[in-house]
Amino acid sequence: MQYVSSLILPSILFFVGILFLFDKNGFEIFLQGAKNGFNTAISLLPTLVLLLSAIGMFTSSGAVDLLCKLLAPIAERLAVSQEILPLLLLRPVSGSGSMAMASELFKKYTADSFACLCACVIMGSSDTMLYVISVYFSSVGIKRTRHTLICAFLTLIFCIFISCFVCRIFFT
Amino acid sequence: MLGYIVAILYIISVIFAVCTGGTEQLSSSVFTSVKSAVDLVLTLCGVMTFWCGIINVLDKKGIVNRLSRLISPILKFLFPNAYKNGACGEISANISANILGIGNAATPLALAAMSRLQKLNGNKDVASDDMVMLAVLNTASLDIFPATLIALRQSAGSQSPYSIILPTVIASFLTVVFAITITKLFSLVF
């Protein structure tokens, strides 16, 4: 499986190489698209600076610890392991941060513990919500995102709940 | 929307830092995160320049269209307006990249899809139904092979690093179904 997915990118590139060989305009077409991609990426900087500074402040201020304490009883109600609460709080805001947190949990509770299995499944079936939303909409200059945030938030809650549920069926 | 989130995070963080005496840490975290934002954009620059170029080639040669014909019944339901206007190419490429786990290709493709959807959008300040659907779908990961996590488990000395695949696929699928349902329902209200 890992091997198959590692072949996808090379085969696309092989195909593009053949296209370049037989089409004189291929290179021009590539440059045109590439320029657009570059401009979009650059235009994201102001949004990301603002967002990441807020997230950095939030995680360094110690507010996360208090939130974990506040959320512990709710997590218990939903049968979500308390150990993974810090990870759950980081997941929507930071991809690399939540990955690092997962790695720490592995060290603390061993990778095969129930809490860590839950953490893995949650990580694998969710994405950095805040990053996705802000980058997508700011790249096209949308100011009102309507129901995006509430839907994404509810989806994350559902994802956490269903992941722990599926894990309980599989691993206990 | 983002303005409110940033405002809330700023205010909570500052109050907290003042109460716990961590103001110095707070200030230094601002500079490290600003730097990491620049790093992120630089990485994105390379990836986006490359992938948008490749996709433009594949698009102009009609390959992206063929791909979207494969999943057209799903696209027709999820993105009715884009489907009607034949603008589903980038969307289907984004969905495919997500499923195949080529994560660094998914973002450029999604952004290309967003700018295509923005062209069809009547009010340029307000997100269209199709845009919301695309964003929410991307916050729920469609990935069928969580490669990074498996590698992480392996390095942490797990007895069965691959045991998470099936539960992840099931949880992902159910989450995506939930995301689609709720987004469709909410689009009727908002």
Short mmCIF file of C-alpha atoms in Angstrom, two decimals:
data_model
loop_
_atom_site.label_atom_id
_atom_site.label_comp_id
_atom_site.label_asym_id
_atom_site.label_seq_id
_atom_site.Cartn_x
_atom_site.Cartn_y
_atom_site.Cartn_z
CA MET A 1 0.00 0.00 0.00
CA GLN A 2 2.77 2.39 0.99
CA TYR A 3 4.64 1.38 -2.14
CA VAL A 4 1.64 1.99 -4.38
CA SER A 5 1.06 5.46 -2.99
CA SER A 6 4.74 6.29 -3.38
CA LEU A 7 4.43 5.51 -7.10
CA ILE A 8 1.63 7.99 -7.78
CA LEU A 9 3.72 11.13 -7.91
CA PRO A 10 6.53 9.69 -10.06
CA SER A 11 4.03 8.34 -12.60
CA ILE A 12 2.34 11.73 -12.91
CA LEU A 13 5.73 13.34 -13.49
CA PHE A 14 6.71 10.70 -16.05
CA PHE A 15 3.50 11.45 -17.90
CA VAL A 16 4.14 15.20 -17.81
CA GLY A 17 7.64 14.56 -19.16
CA ILE A 18 6.17 12.73 -22.14
CA LEU A 19 3.70 15.56 -22.71
CA PHE A 20 6.57 18.08 -22.74
CA LEU A 21 8.39 15.96 -25.29
CA PHE A 22 5.51 15.90 -27.76
CA ASP A 23 4.03 19.33 -27.23
CA LYS A 24 5.96 22.52 -27.93
CA ASN A 25 3.53 24.61 -25.86
CA GLY A 26 3.77 22.34 -22.83
CA PHE A 27 6.48 24.40 -21.21
CA GLU A 28 4.59 27.67 -21.74
CA ILE A 29 1.47 26.17 -20.23
CA PHE A 30 3.45 25.00 -17.20
CA LEU A 31 4.96 28.44 -16.62
CA GLN A 32 1.58 30.11 -16.86
CA GLY A 33 0.08 27.88 -14.18
CA ALA A 34 3.22 28.02 -12.05
CA LYS A 35 3.13 31.82 -11.98
CA ASN A 36 -0.44 31.78 -10.70
CA GLY A 37 0.49 29.29 -7.99
CA PHE A 38 3.41 31.42 -6.86
CA ASN A 39 1.28 34.56 -6.63
CA THR A 40 -1.39 32.77 -4.62
CA ALA A 41 1.18 31.43 -2.17
CA ILE A 42 2.73 34.87 -1.62
CA SER A 43 -0.66 36.49 -1.10
CA LEU A 44 -1.27 34.17 1.86
CA LEU A 45 1.53 35.62 3.99
CA PRO A 46 -0.37 38.42 5.78
CA THR A 47 -3.18 36.09 6.82
CA LEU A 48 -0.78 33.42 8.02
CA VAL A 49 1.35 35.86 10.00
CA LEU A 50 -1.71 37.07 11.87
CA LEU A 51 -3.16 33.60 12.43
CA LEU A 52 0.06 31.90 13.47
CA SER A 53 0.98 34.70 15.87
CA ALA A 54 -2.38 34.25 17.59
CA ILE A 55 -1.95 30.48 17.77
CA GLY A 56 1.62 30.80 19.03
CA MET A 57 0.51 33.17 21.79
CA PHE A 58 -2.37 30.93 22.72
CA THR A 59 -0.26 27.79 23.09
CA SER A 60 2.54 29.54 24.97
CA SER A 61 0.25 31.38 27.41
CA GLY A 62 -0.76 28.22 29.25
CA ALA A 63 -4.42 28.67 28.36
CA VAL A 64 -4.40 25.20 26.80
CA ASP A 65 -3.73 23.56 30.18
CA LEU A 66 -6.66 25.30 31.80
CA LEU A 67 -8.96 24.48 28.89
CA CYS A 68 -7.98 20.82 29.26
CA LYS A 69 -8.96 20.90 32.92
CA LEU A 70 -12.26 22.53 32.08
CA LEU A 71 -13.02 20.08 29.30
CA ALA A 72 -12.06 16.93 31.22
CA PRO A 73 -15.55 16.25 32.65
CA ILE A 74 -17.17 16.72 29.22
CA ALA A 75 -14.63 14.38 27.66
CA GLU A 76 -15.44 11.78 30.27
CA ARG A 77 -19.14 12.03 29.40
CA LEU A 78 -18.39 11.45 25.72
CA ALA A 79 -16.09 8.53 26.56
CA VAL A 80 -13.08 10.37 25.11
CA SER A 81 -9.77 9.60 26.83
CA GLN A 82 -8.61 12.56 28.93
CA GLU A 83 -4.97 11.95 28.05
CA ILE A 84 -5.52 13.12 24.48
CA LEU A 85 -7.29 16.41 25.31
CA PRO A 86 -4.23 18.62 24.67
CA LEU A 87 -3.85 16.97 21.28
CA LEU A 88 -7.51 17.58 20.47
CA LEU A 89 -7.15 21.28 21.29
CA LEU A 90 -4.09 21.62 19.06
CA ARG A 91 -5.42 19.56 16.16
CA PRO A 92 -7.64 22.23 14.53
CA VAL A 93 -5.00 24.96 14.75
CA SER A 94 -1.63 23.38 14.04
CA GLY A 95 -0.63 20.39 11.91
CA SER A 96 3.01 20.20 12.98
CA GLY A 97 2.08 21.05 16.58
CA SER A 98 -0.44 18.23 16.85
CA MET A 99 2.01 15.81 15.21
CA ALA A 100 4.62 16.74 17.82
CA MET A 101 2.02 16.34 20.55
CA ALA A 102 1.10 12.87 19.23
CA SER A 103 4.74 11.90 19.31
CA GLU A 104 4.94 13.04 22.94
CA LEU A 105 1.87 11.01 23.84
CA PHE A 106 3.50 7.92 22.30
CA LYS A 107 6.48 8.40 24.58
CA LYS A 108 4.33 8.97 27.64
CA TYR A 109 1.74 6.20 27.22
CA THR A 110 3.40 3.90 24.58
CA ALA A 111 2.21 3.87 20.97
CA ASP A 112 -0.11 0.88 21.44
CA SER A 113 -2.07 2.26 24.40
CA PHE A 114 -5.75 2.86 23.86
CA ALA A 115 -5.43 6.63 24.23
CA CYS A 116 -2.70 6.75 21.57
CA LEU A 117 -4.65 4.56 19.18
CA CYS A 118 -7.58 6.95 19.54
CA ALA A 119 -5.23 9.87 18.98
CA CYS A 120 -3.94 8.30 15.76
CA VAL A 121 -7.38 7.64 14.36
CA ILE A 122 -8.51 11.18 15.17
CA MET A 123 -5.36 12.63 13.58
CA GLY A 124 -5.87 10.47 10.49
CA SER A 125 -9.48 11.45 9.95
CA SER A 126 -9.26 15.19 10.60
CA ASP A 127 -7.21 18.09 9.30
CA THR A 128 -5.98 21.45 10.56
CA MET A 129 -9.37 23.09 10.29
CA LEU A 130 -8.49 26.71 11.06
CA TYR A 131 -5.54 26.71 8.67
CA VAL A 132 -7.57 25.18 5.83
CA ILE A 133 -10.45 27.61 6.23
CA SER A 134 -8.36 30.77 6.56
CA VAL A 135 -6.02 29.91 3.71
CA TYR A 136 -8.77 28.84 1.31
CA PHE A 137 -10.98 31.87 1.80
CA SER A 138 -8.30 34.51 2.09
CA SER A 139 -6.73 33.33 -1.18
CA VAL A 140 -9.82 34.48 -3.07
CA GLY A 141 -10.71 37.44 -0.85
CA ILE A 142 -13.92 36.06 0.67
CA LYS A 143 -14.99 38.03 3.75
CA ARG A 144 -18.10 36.17 4.86
CA THR A 145 -17.69 32.41 5.07
CA ARG A 146 -21.31 31.71 6.17
CA HIS A 147 -21.69 28.26 7.73
CA THR A 148 -18.14 27.01 7.06
CA LEU A 149 -16.81 27.40 10.61
CA ILE A 150 -19.77 25.88 12.42
CA CYS A 151 -19.91 22.93 10.00
CA ALA A 152 -16.17 22.31 10.27
CA PHE A 153 -16.34 22.55 14.06
CA LEU A 154 -19.25 20.13 14.36
CA THR A 155 -17.47 17.79 11.96
CA LEU A 156 -14.40 17.82 14.20
CA ILE A 157 -16.48 17.04 17.30
CA PHE A 158 -18.17 14.22 15.43
CA CYS A 159 -14.79 12.98 14.21
CA ILE A 160 -13.39 12.84 17.76
CA PHE A 161 -16.44 11.02 19.06
CA ILE A 162 -16.70 8.50 16.22
CA SER A 163 -12.93 7.81 16.22
CA CYS A 164 -12.98 6.87 19.91
CA PHE A 165 -16.10 4.79 19.30
CA VAL A 166 -14.54 2.88 16.38
CA CYS A 167 -11.37 2.36 18.44
CA ARG A 168 -13.36 0.87 21.29
CA ILE A 169 -14.91 -1.64 18.88
CA PHE A 170 -11.55 -2.52 17.32
CA PHE A 171 -9.17 -2.53 20.25
CA THR A 172 -11.10 -3.61 23.35
CA MET B 1 -14.61 35.58 10.60
CA LEU B 2 -10.88 35.11 11.03
CA GLY B 3 -10.71 38.52 12.70
CA TYR B 4 -12.92 37.33 15.55
CA ILE B 5 -10.91 34.15 16.07
CA VAL B 6 -7.64 36.09 16.21
CA ALA B 7 -9.21 38.64 18.57
CA ILE B 8 -10.43 35.93 20.95
CA LEU B 9 -7.07 34.14 20.91
CA TYR B 10 -5.14 37.39 21.51
CA ILE B 11 -7.31 38.50 24.41
CA ILE B 12 -7.40 35.11 26.16
CA SER B 13 -3.65 34.64 25.72
CA VAL B 14 -2.75 38.06 27.09
CA ILE B 15 -5.04 37.71 30.12
CA PHE B 16 -3.56 34.30 30.81
CA ALA B 17 0.03 35.33 30.38
CA VAL B 18 -0.45 38.30 32.72
CA CYS B 19 -2.11 36.13 35.37
CA THR B 20 0.51 33.38 35.23
CA GLY B 21 3.48 35.70 34.77
CA GLY B 22 4.41 34.34 31.37
CA THR B 23 4.41 37.63 29.47
CA GLU B 24 8.02 37.24 28.38
CA GLN B 25 7.30 33.85 26.88
CA LEU B 26 4.25 35.31 25.17
CA SER B 27 6.22 38.07 23.50
CA SER B 28 8.94 35.74 22.28
CA SER B 29 6.33 33.31 20.93
CA VAL B 30 4.99 36.07 18.68
CA PHE B 31 8.33 36.39 16.91
CA THR B 32 8.89 32.67 16.53
CA SER B 33 5.42 32.19 15.06
CA VAL B 34 5.85 35.09 12.66
CA LYS B 35 9.03 33.44 11.47
CA SER B 36 7.30 30.11 11.11
CA ALA B 37 4.59 31.82 9.02
CA VAL B 38 7.27 33.00 6.61
CA ASP B 39 8.82 29.51 6.51
CA LEU B 40 5.42 28.05 5.80
CA VAL B 41 4.76 30.48 2.96
CA LEU B 42 8.20 29.78 1.46
CA THR B 43 7.50 26.05 1.49
CA LEU B 44 4.06 26.67 0.05
CA CYS B 45 5.60 28.86 -2.65
CA GLY B 46 7.72 26.03 -3.97
CA VAL B 47 4.98 23.45 -3.77
CA MET B 48 2.31 25.73 -5.23
CA THR B 49 4.47 26.97 -8.08
CA PHE B 50 5.32 23.41 -9.02
CA TRP B 51 1.88 21.85 -8.67
CA CYS B 52 -0.10 24.67 -10.25
CA GLY B 53 2.23 24.40 -13.24
CA ILE B 54 1.77 20.65 -13.50
CA ILE B 55 -1.98 20.92 -13.07
CA ASN B 56 -2.24 23.60 -15.72
CA VAL B 57 -0.53 21.23 -18.16
CA LEU B 58 -2.79 18.32 -17.21
CA ASP B 59 -5.84 20.57 -17.38
CA LYS B 60 -5.11 22.03 -20.81
CA LYS B 61 -4.54 18.51 -22.14
CA GLY B 62 -7.99 17.41 -20.93
CA ILE B 63 -6.71 14.89 -18.38
CA VAL B 64 -8.25 16.59 -15.37
CA ASN B 65 -11.61 16.56 -17.14
CA ARG B 66 -11.39 12.84 -17.71
CA LEU B 67 -10.66 12.36 -14.03
CA SER B 68 -13.67 14.39 -12.99
CA ARG B 69 -15.91 12.37 -15.30
CA LEU B 70 -14.99 9.31 -13.21
CA ILE B 71 -16.48 10.78 -10.04
CA SER B 72 -19.08 12.99 -11.72
CA PRO B 73 -22.15 11.59 -9.88
CA ILE B 74 -20.55 12.58 -6.55
CA LEU B 75 -19.48 15.98 -7.89
CA LYS B 76 -22.95 16.66 -9.25
CA PHE B 77 -24.43 16.15 -5.80
CA LEU B 78 -21.73 17.97 -3.80
CA PHE B 79 -21.01 20.90 -6.11
CA PRO B 80 -24.17 21.44 -8.17
CA ASN B 81 -23.29 24.93 -9.39
CA ALA B 82 -19.71 24.13 -10.37
CA TYR B 83 -20.91 20.94 -12.07
CA LYS B 84 -23.50 22.84 -14.10
CA ASN B 85 -20.79 25.21 -15.31
CA GLY B 86 -18.21 22.50 -15.99
CA ALA B 87 -15.79 23.86 -13.39
CA CYS B 88 -15.15 20.66 -11.47
CA GLY B 89 -11.68 19.86 -12.81
CA GLU B 90 -9.64 21.23 -9.93
CA ILE B 91 -12.16 20.01 -7.36
CA SER B 92 -11.89 16.42 -8.53
CA ALA B 93 -8.12 16.69 -8.66
CA ASN B 94 -8.14 17.98 -5.07
CA ILE B 95 -10.39 15.14 -3.90
CA SER B 96 -8.18 12.58 -5.67
CA ALA B 97 -5.01 14.03 -4.14
CA ASN B 98 -6.62 13.86 -0.70
CA ILE B 99 -7.70 10.25 -1.09
CA LEU B 100 -4.32 9.20 -2.45
CA GLY B 101 -2.56 10.97 0.40
CA ILE B 102 -0.53 13.43 -1.69
CA GLY B 103 -1.13 16.06 0.97
CA ASN B 104 1.21 18.72 -0.40
CA ALA B 105 -0.59 18.61 -3.75
CA ALA B 106 -4.02 18.92 -2.17
CA THR B 107 -3.63 22.51 -0.96
CA PRO B 108 -2.55 24.04 -4.30
CA LEU B 109 -5.32 22.13 -6.06
CA ALA B 110 -7.89 23.31 -3.54
CA LEU B 111 -6.75 26.92 -3.96
CA ALA B 112 -6.97 26.58 -7.73
CA ALA B 113 -10.47 25.18 -7.27
CA MET B 114 -11.38 28.09 -5.00
CA SER B 115 -10.33 30.69 -7.57
CA ARG B 116 -12.35 28.84 -10.20
CA LEU B 117 -15.38 28.83 -7.90
CA GLN B 118 -14.86 32.52 -7.14
CA LYS B 119 -15.27 33.27 -10.86
CA LEU B 120 -18.72 31.68 -10.75
CA ASN B 121 -19.61 33.39 -7.49
CA GLY B 122 -22.21 36.17 -7.73
CA ASN B 123 -21.16 38.06 -4.62
CA LYS B 124 -17.36 38.19 -4.39
CA ASP B 125 -17.33 38.89 -0.62
CA VAL B 126 -19.58 36.02 0.42
CA ALA B 127 -18.72 32.32 0.08
CA SER B 128 -20.87 30.26 -2.28
CA ASP B 129 -22.35 26.88 -1.28
CA ASP B 130 -19.76 25.08 -3.38
CA MET B 131 -16.90 26.92 -1.67
CA VAL B 132 -18.18 26.05 1.79
CA MET B 133 -18.54 22.41 0.76
CA LEU B 134 -14.98 22.29 -0.58
CA ALA B 135 -13.55 23.87 2.58
CA VAL B 136 -15.48 21.65 5.00
CA LEU B 137 -14.61 18.52 3.01
CA ASN B 138 -10.94 19.45 3.25
CA THR B 139 -11.12 19.95 7.02
CA ALA B 140 -12.27 16.32 7.24
CA SER B 141 -9.37 14.26 5.98
CA LEU B 142 -10.19 11.81 3.18
CA ASP B 143 -6.77 10.19 3.41
CA ILE B 144 -6.95 6.38 3.16
CA PHE B 145 -3.33 5.76 4.12
CA PRO B 146 -2.06 7.78 7.11
CA ALA B 147 1.62 7.41 6.18
CA THR B 148 3.07 9.99 8.60
CA LEU B 149 1.26 8.53 11.59
CA ILE B 150 2.32 4.99 10.74
CA ALA B 151 5.93 6.12 10.46
CA LEU B 152 5.58 7.90 13.81
CA ARG B 153 4.14 4.76 15.42
CA GLN B 154 6.92 2.66 13.97
CA SER B 155 9.60 4.94 15.37
CA ALA B 156 7.88 4.94 18.78
CA GLY B 157 8.28 1.16 18.92
CA SER B 158 4.70 0.09 18.24
CA GLN B 159 4.02 -3.66 17.98
CA SER B 160 1.53 -3.16 15.15
CA PRO B 161 2.01 0.23 13.49
CA TYR B 162 -0.46 -0.62 10.72
CA SER B 163 -3.35 -1.50 13.04
CA ILE B 164 -4.78 2.02 12.76
CA ILE B 165 -5.47 1.86 9.03
CA LEU B 166 -8.87 0.18 9.05
CA PRO B 167 -10.27 2.17 12.00
CA THR B 168 -8.98 5.37 10.37
CA VAL B 169 -10.66 4.55 7.06
CA ILE B 170 -13.96 3.80 8.80
CA ALA B 171 -13.78 6.92 10.99
CA SER B 172 -12.77 9.07 7.99
CA PHE B 173 -15.64 7.76 5.92
CA LEU B 174 -18.23 8.36 8.63
CA THR B 175 -16.81 11.82 9.32
CA VAL B 176 -16.99 12.76 5.65
CA VAL B 177 -20.59 11.54 5.41
CA PHE B 178 -21.42 13.62 8.49
CA ALA B 179 -19.61 16.66 7.06
CA ILE B 180 -21.51 16.45 3.77
CA THR B 181 -24.88 16.01 5.48
CA ILE B 182 -24.42 18.88 7.88
CA THR B 183 -23.03 21.25 5.22
CA LYS B 184 -25.93 20.50 2.89
CA LEU B 185 -28.44 21.07 5.69
CA PHE B 186 -26.84 24.29 6.91
CA SER B 187 -26.63 25.71 3.39
CA LEU B 188 -30.44 25.76 3.39
CA VAL B 189 -30.49 27.90 6.54
CA PHE B 190 -27.57 30.33 6.12
#
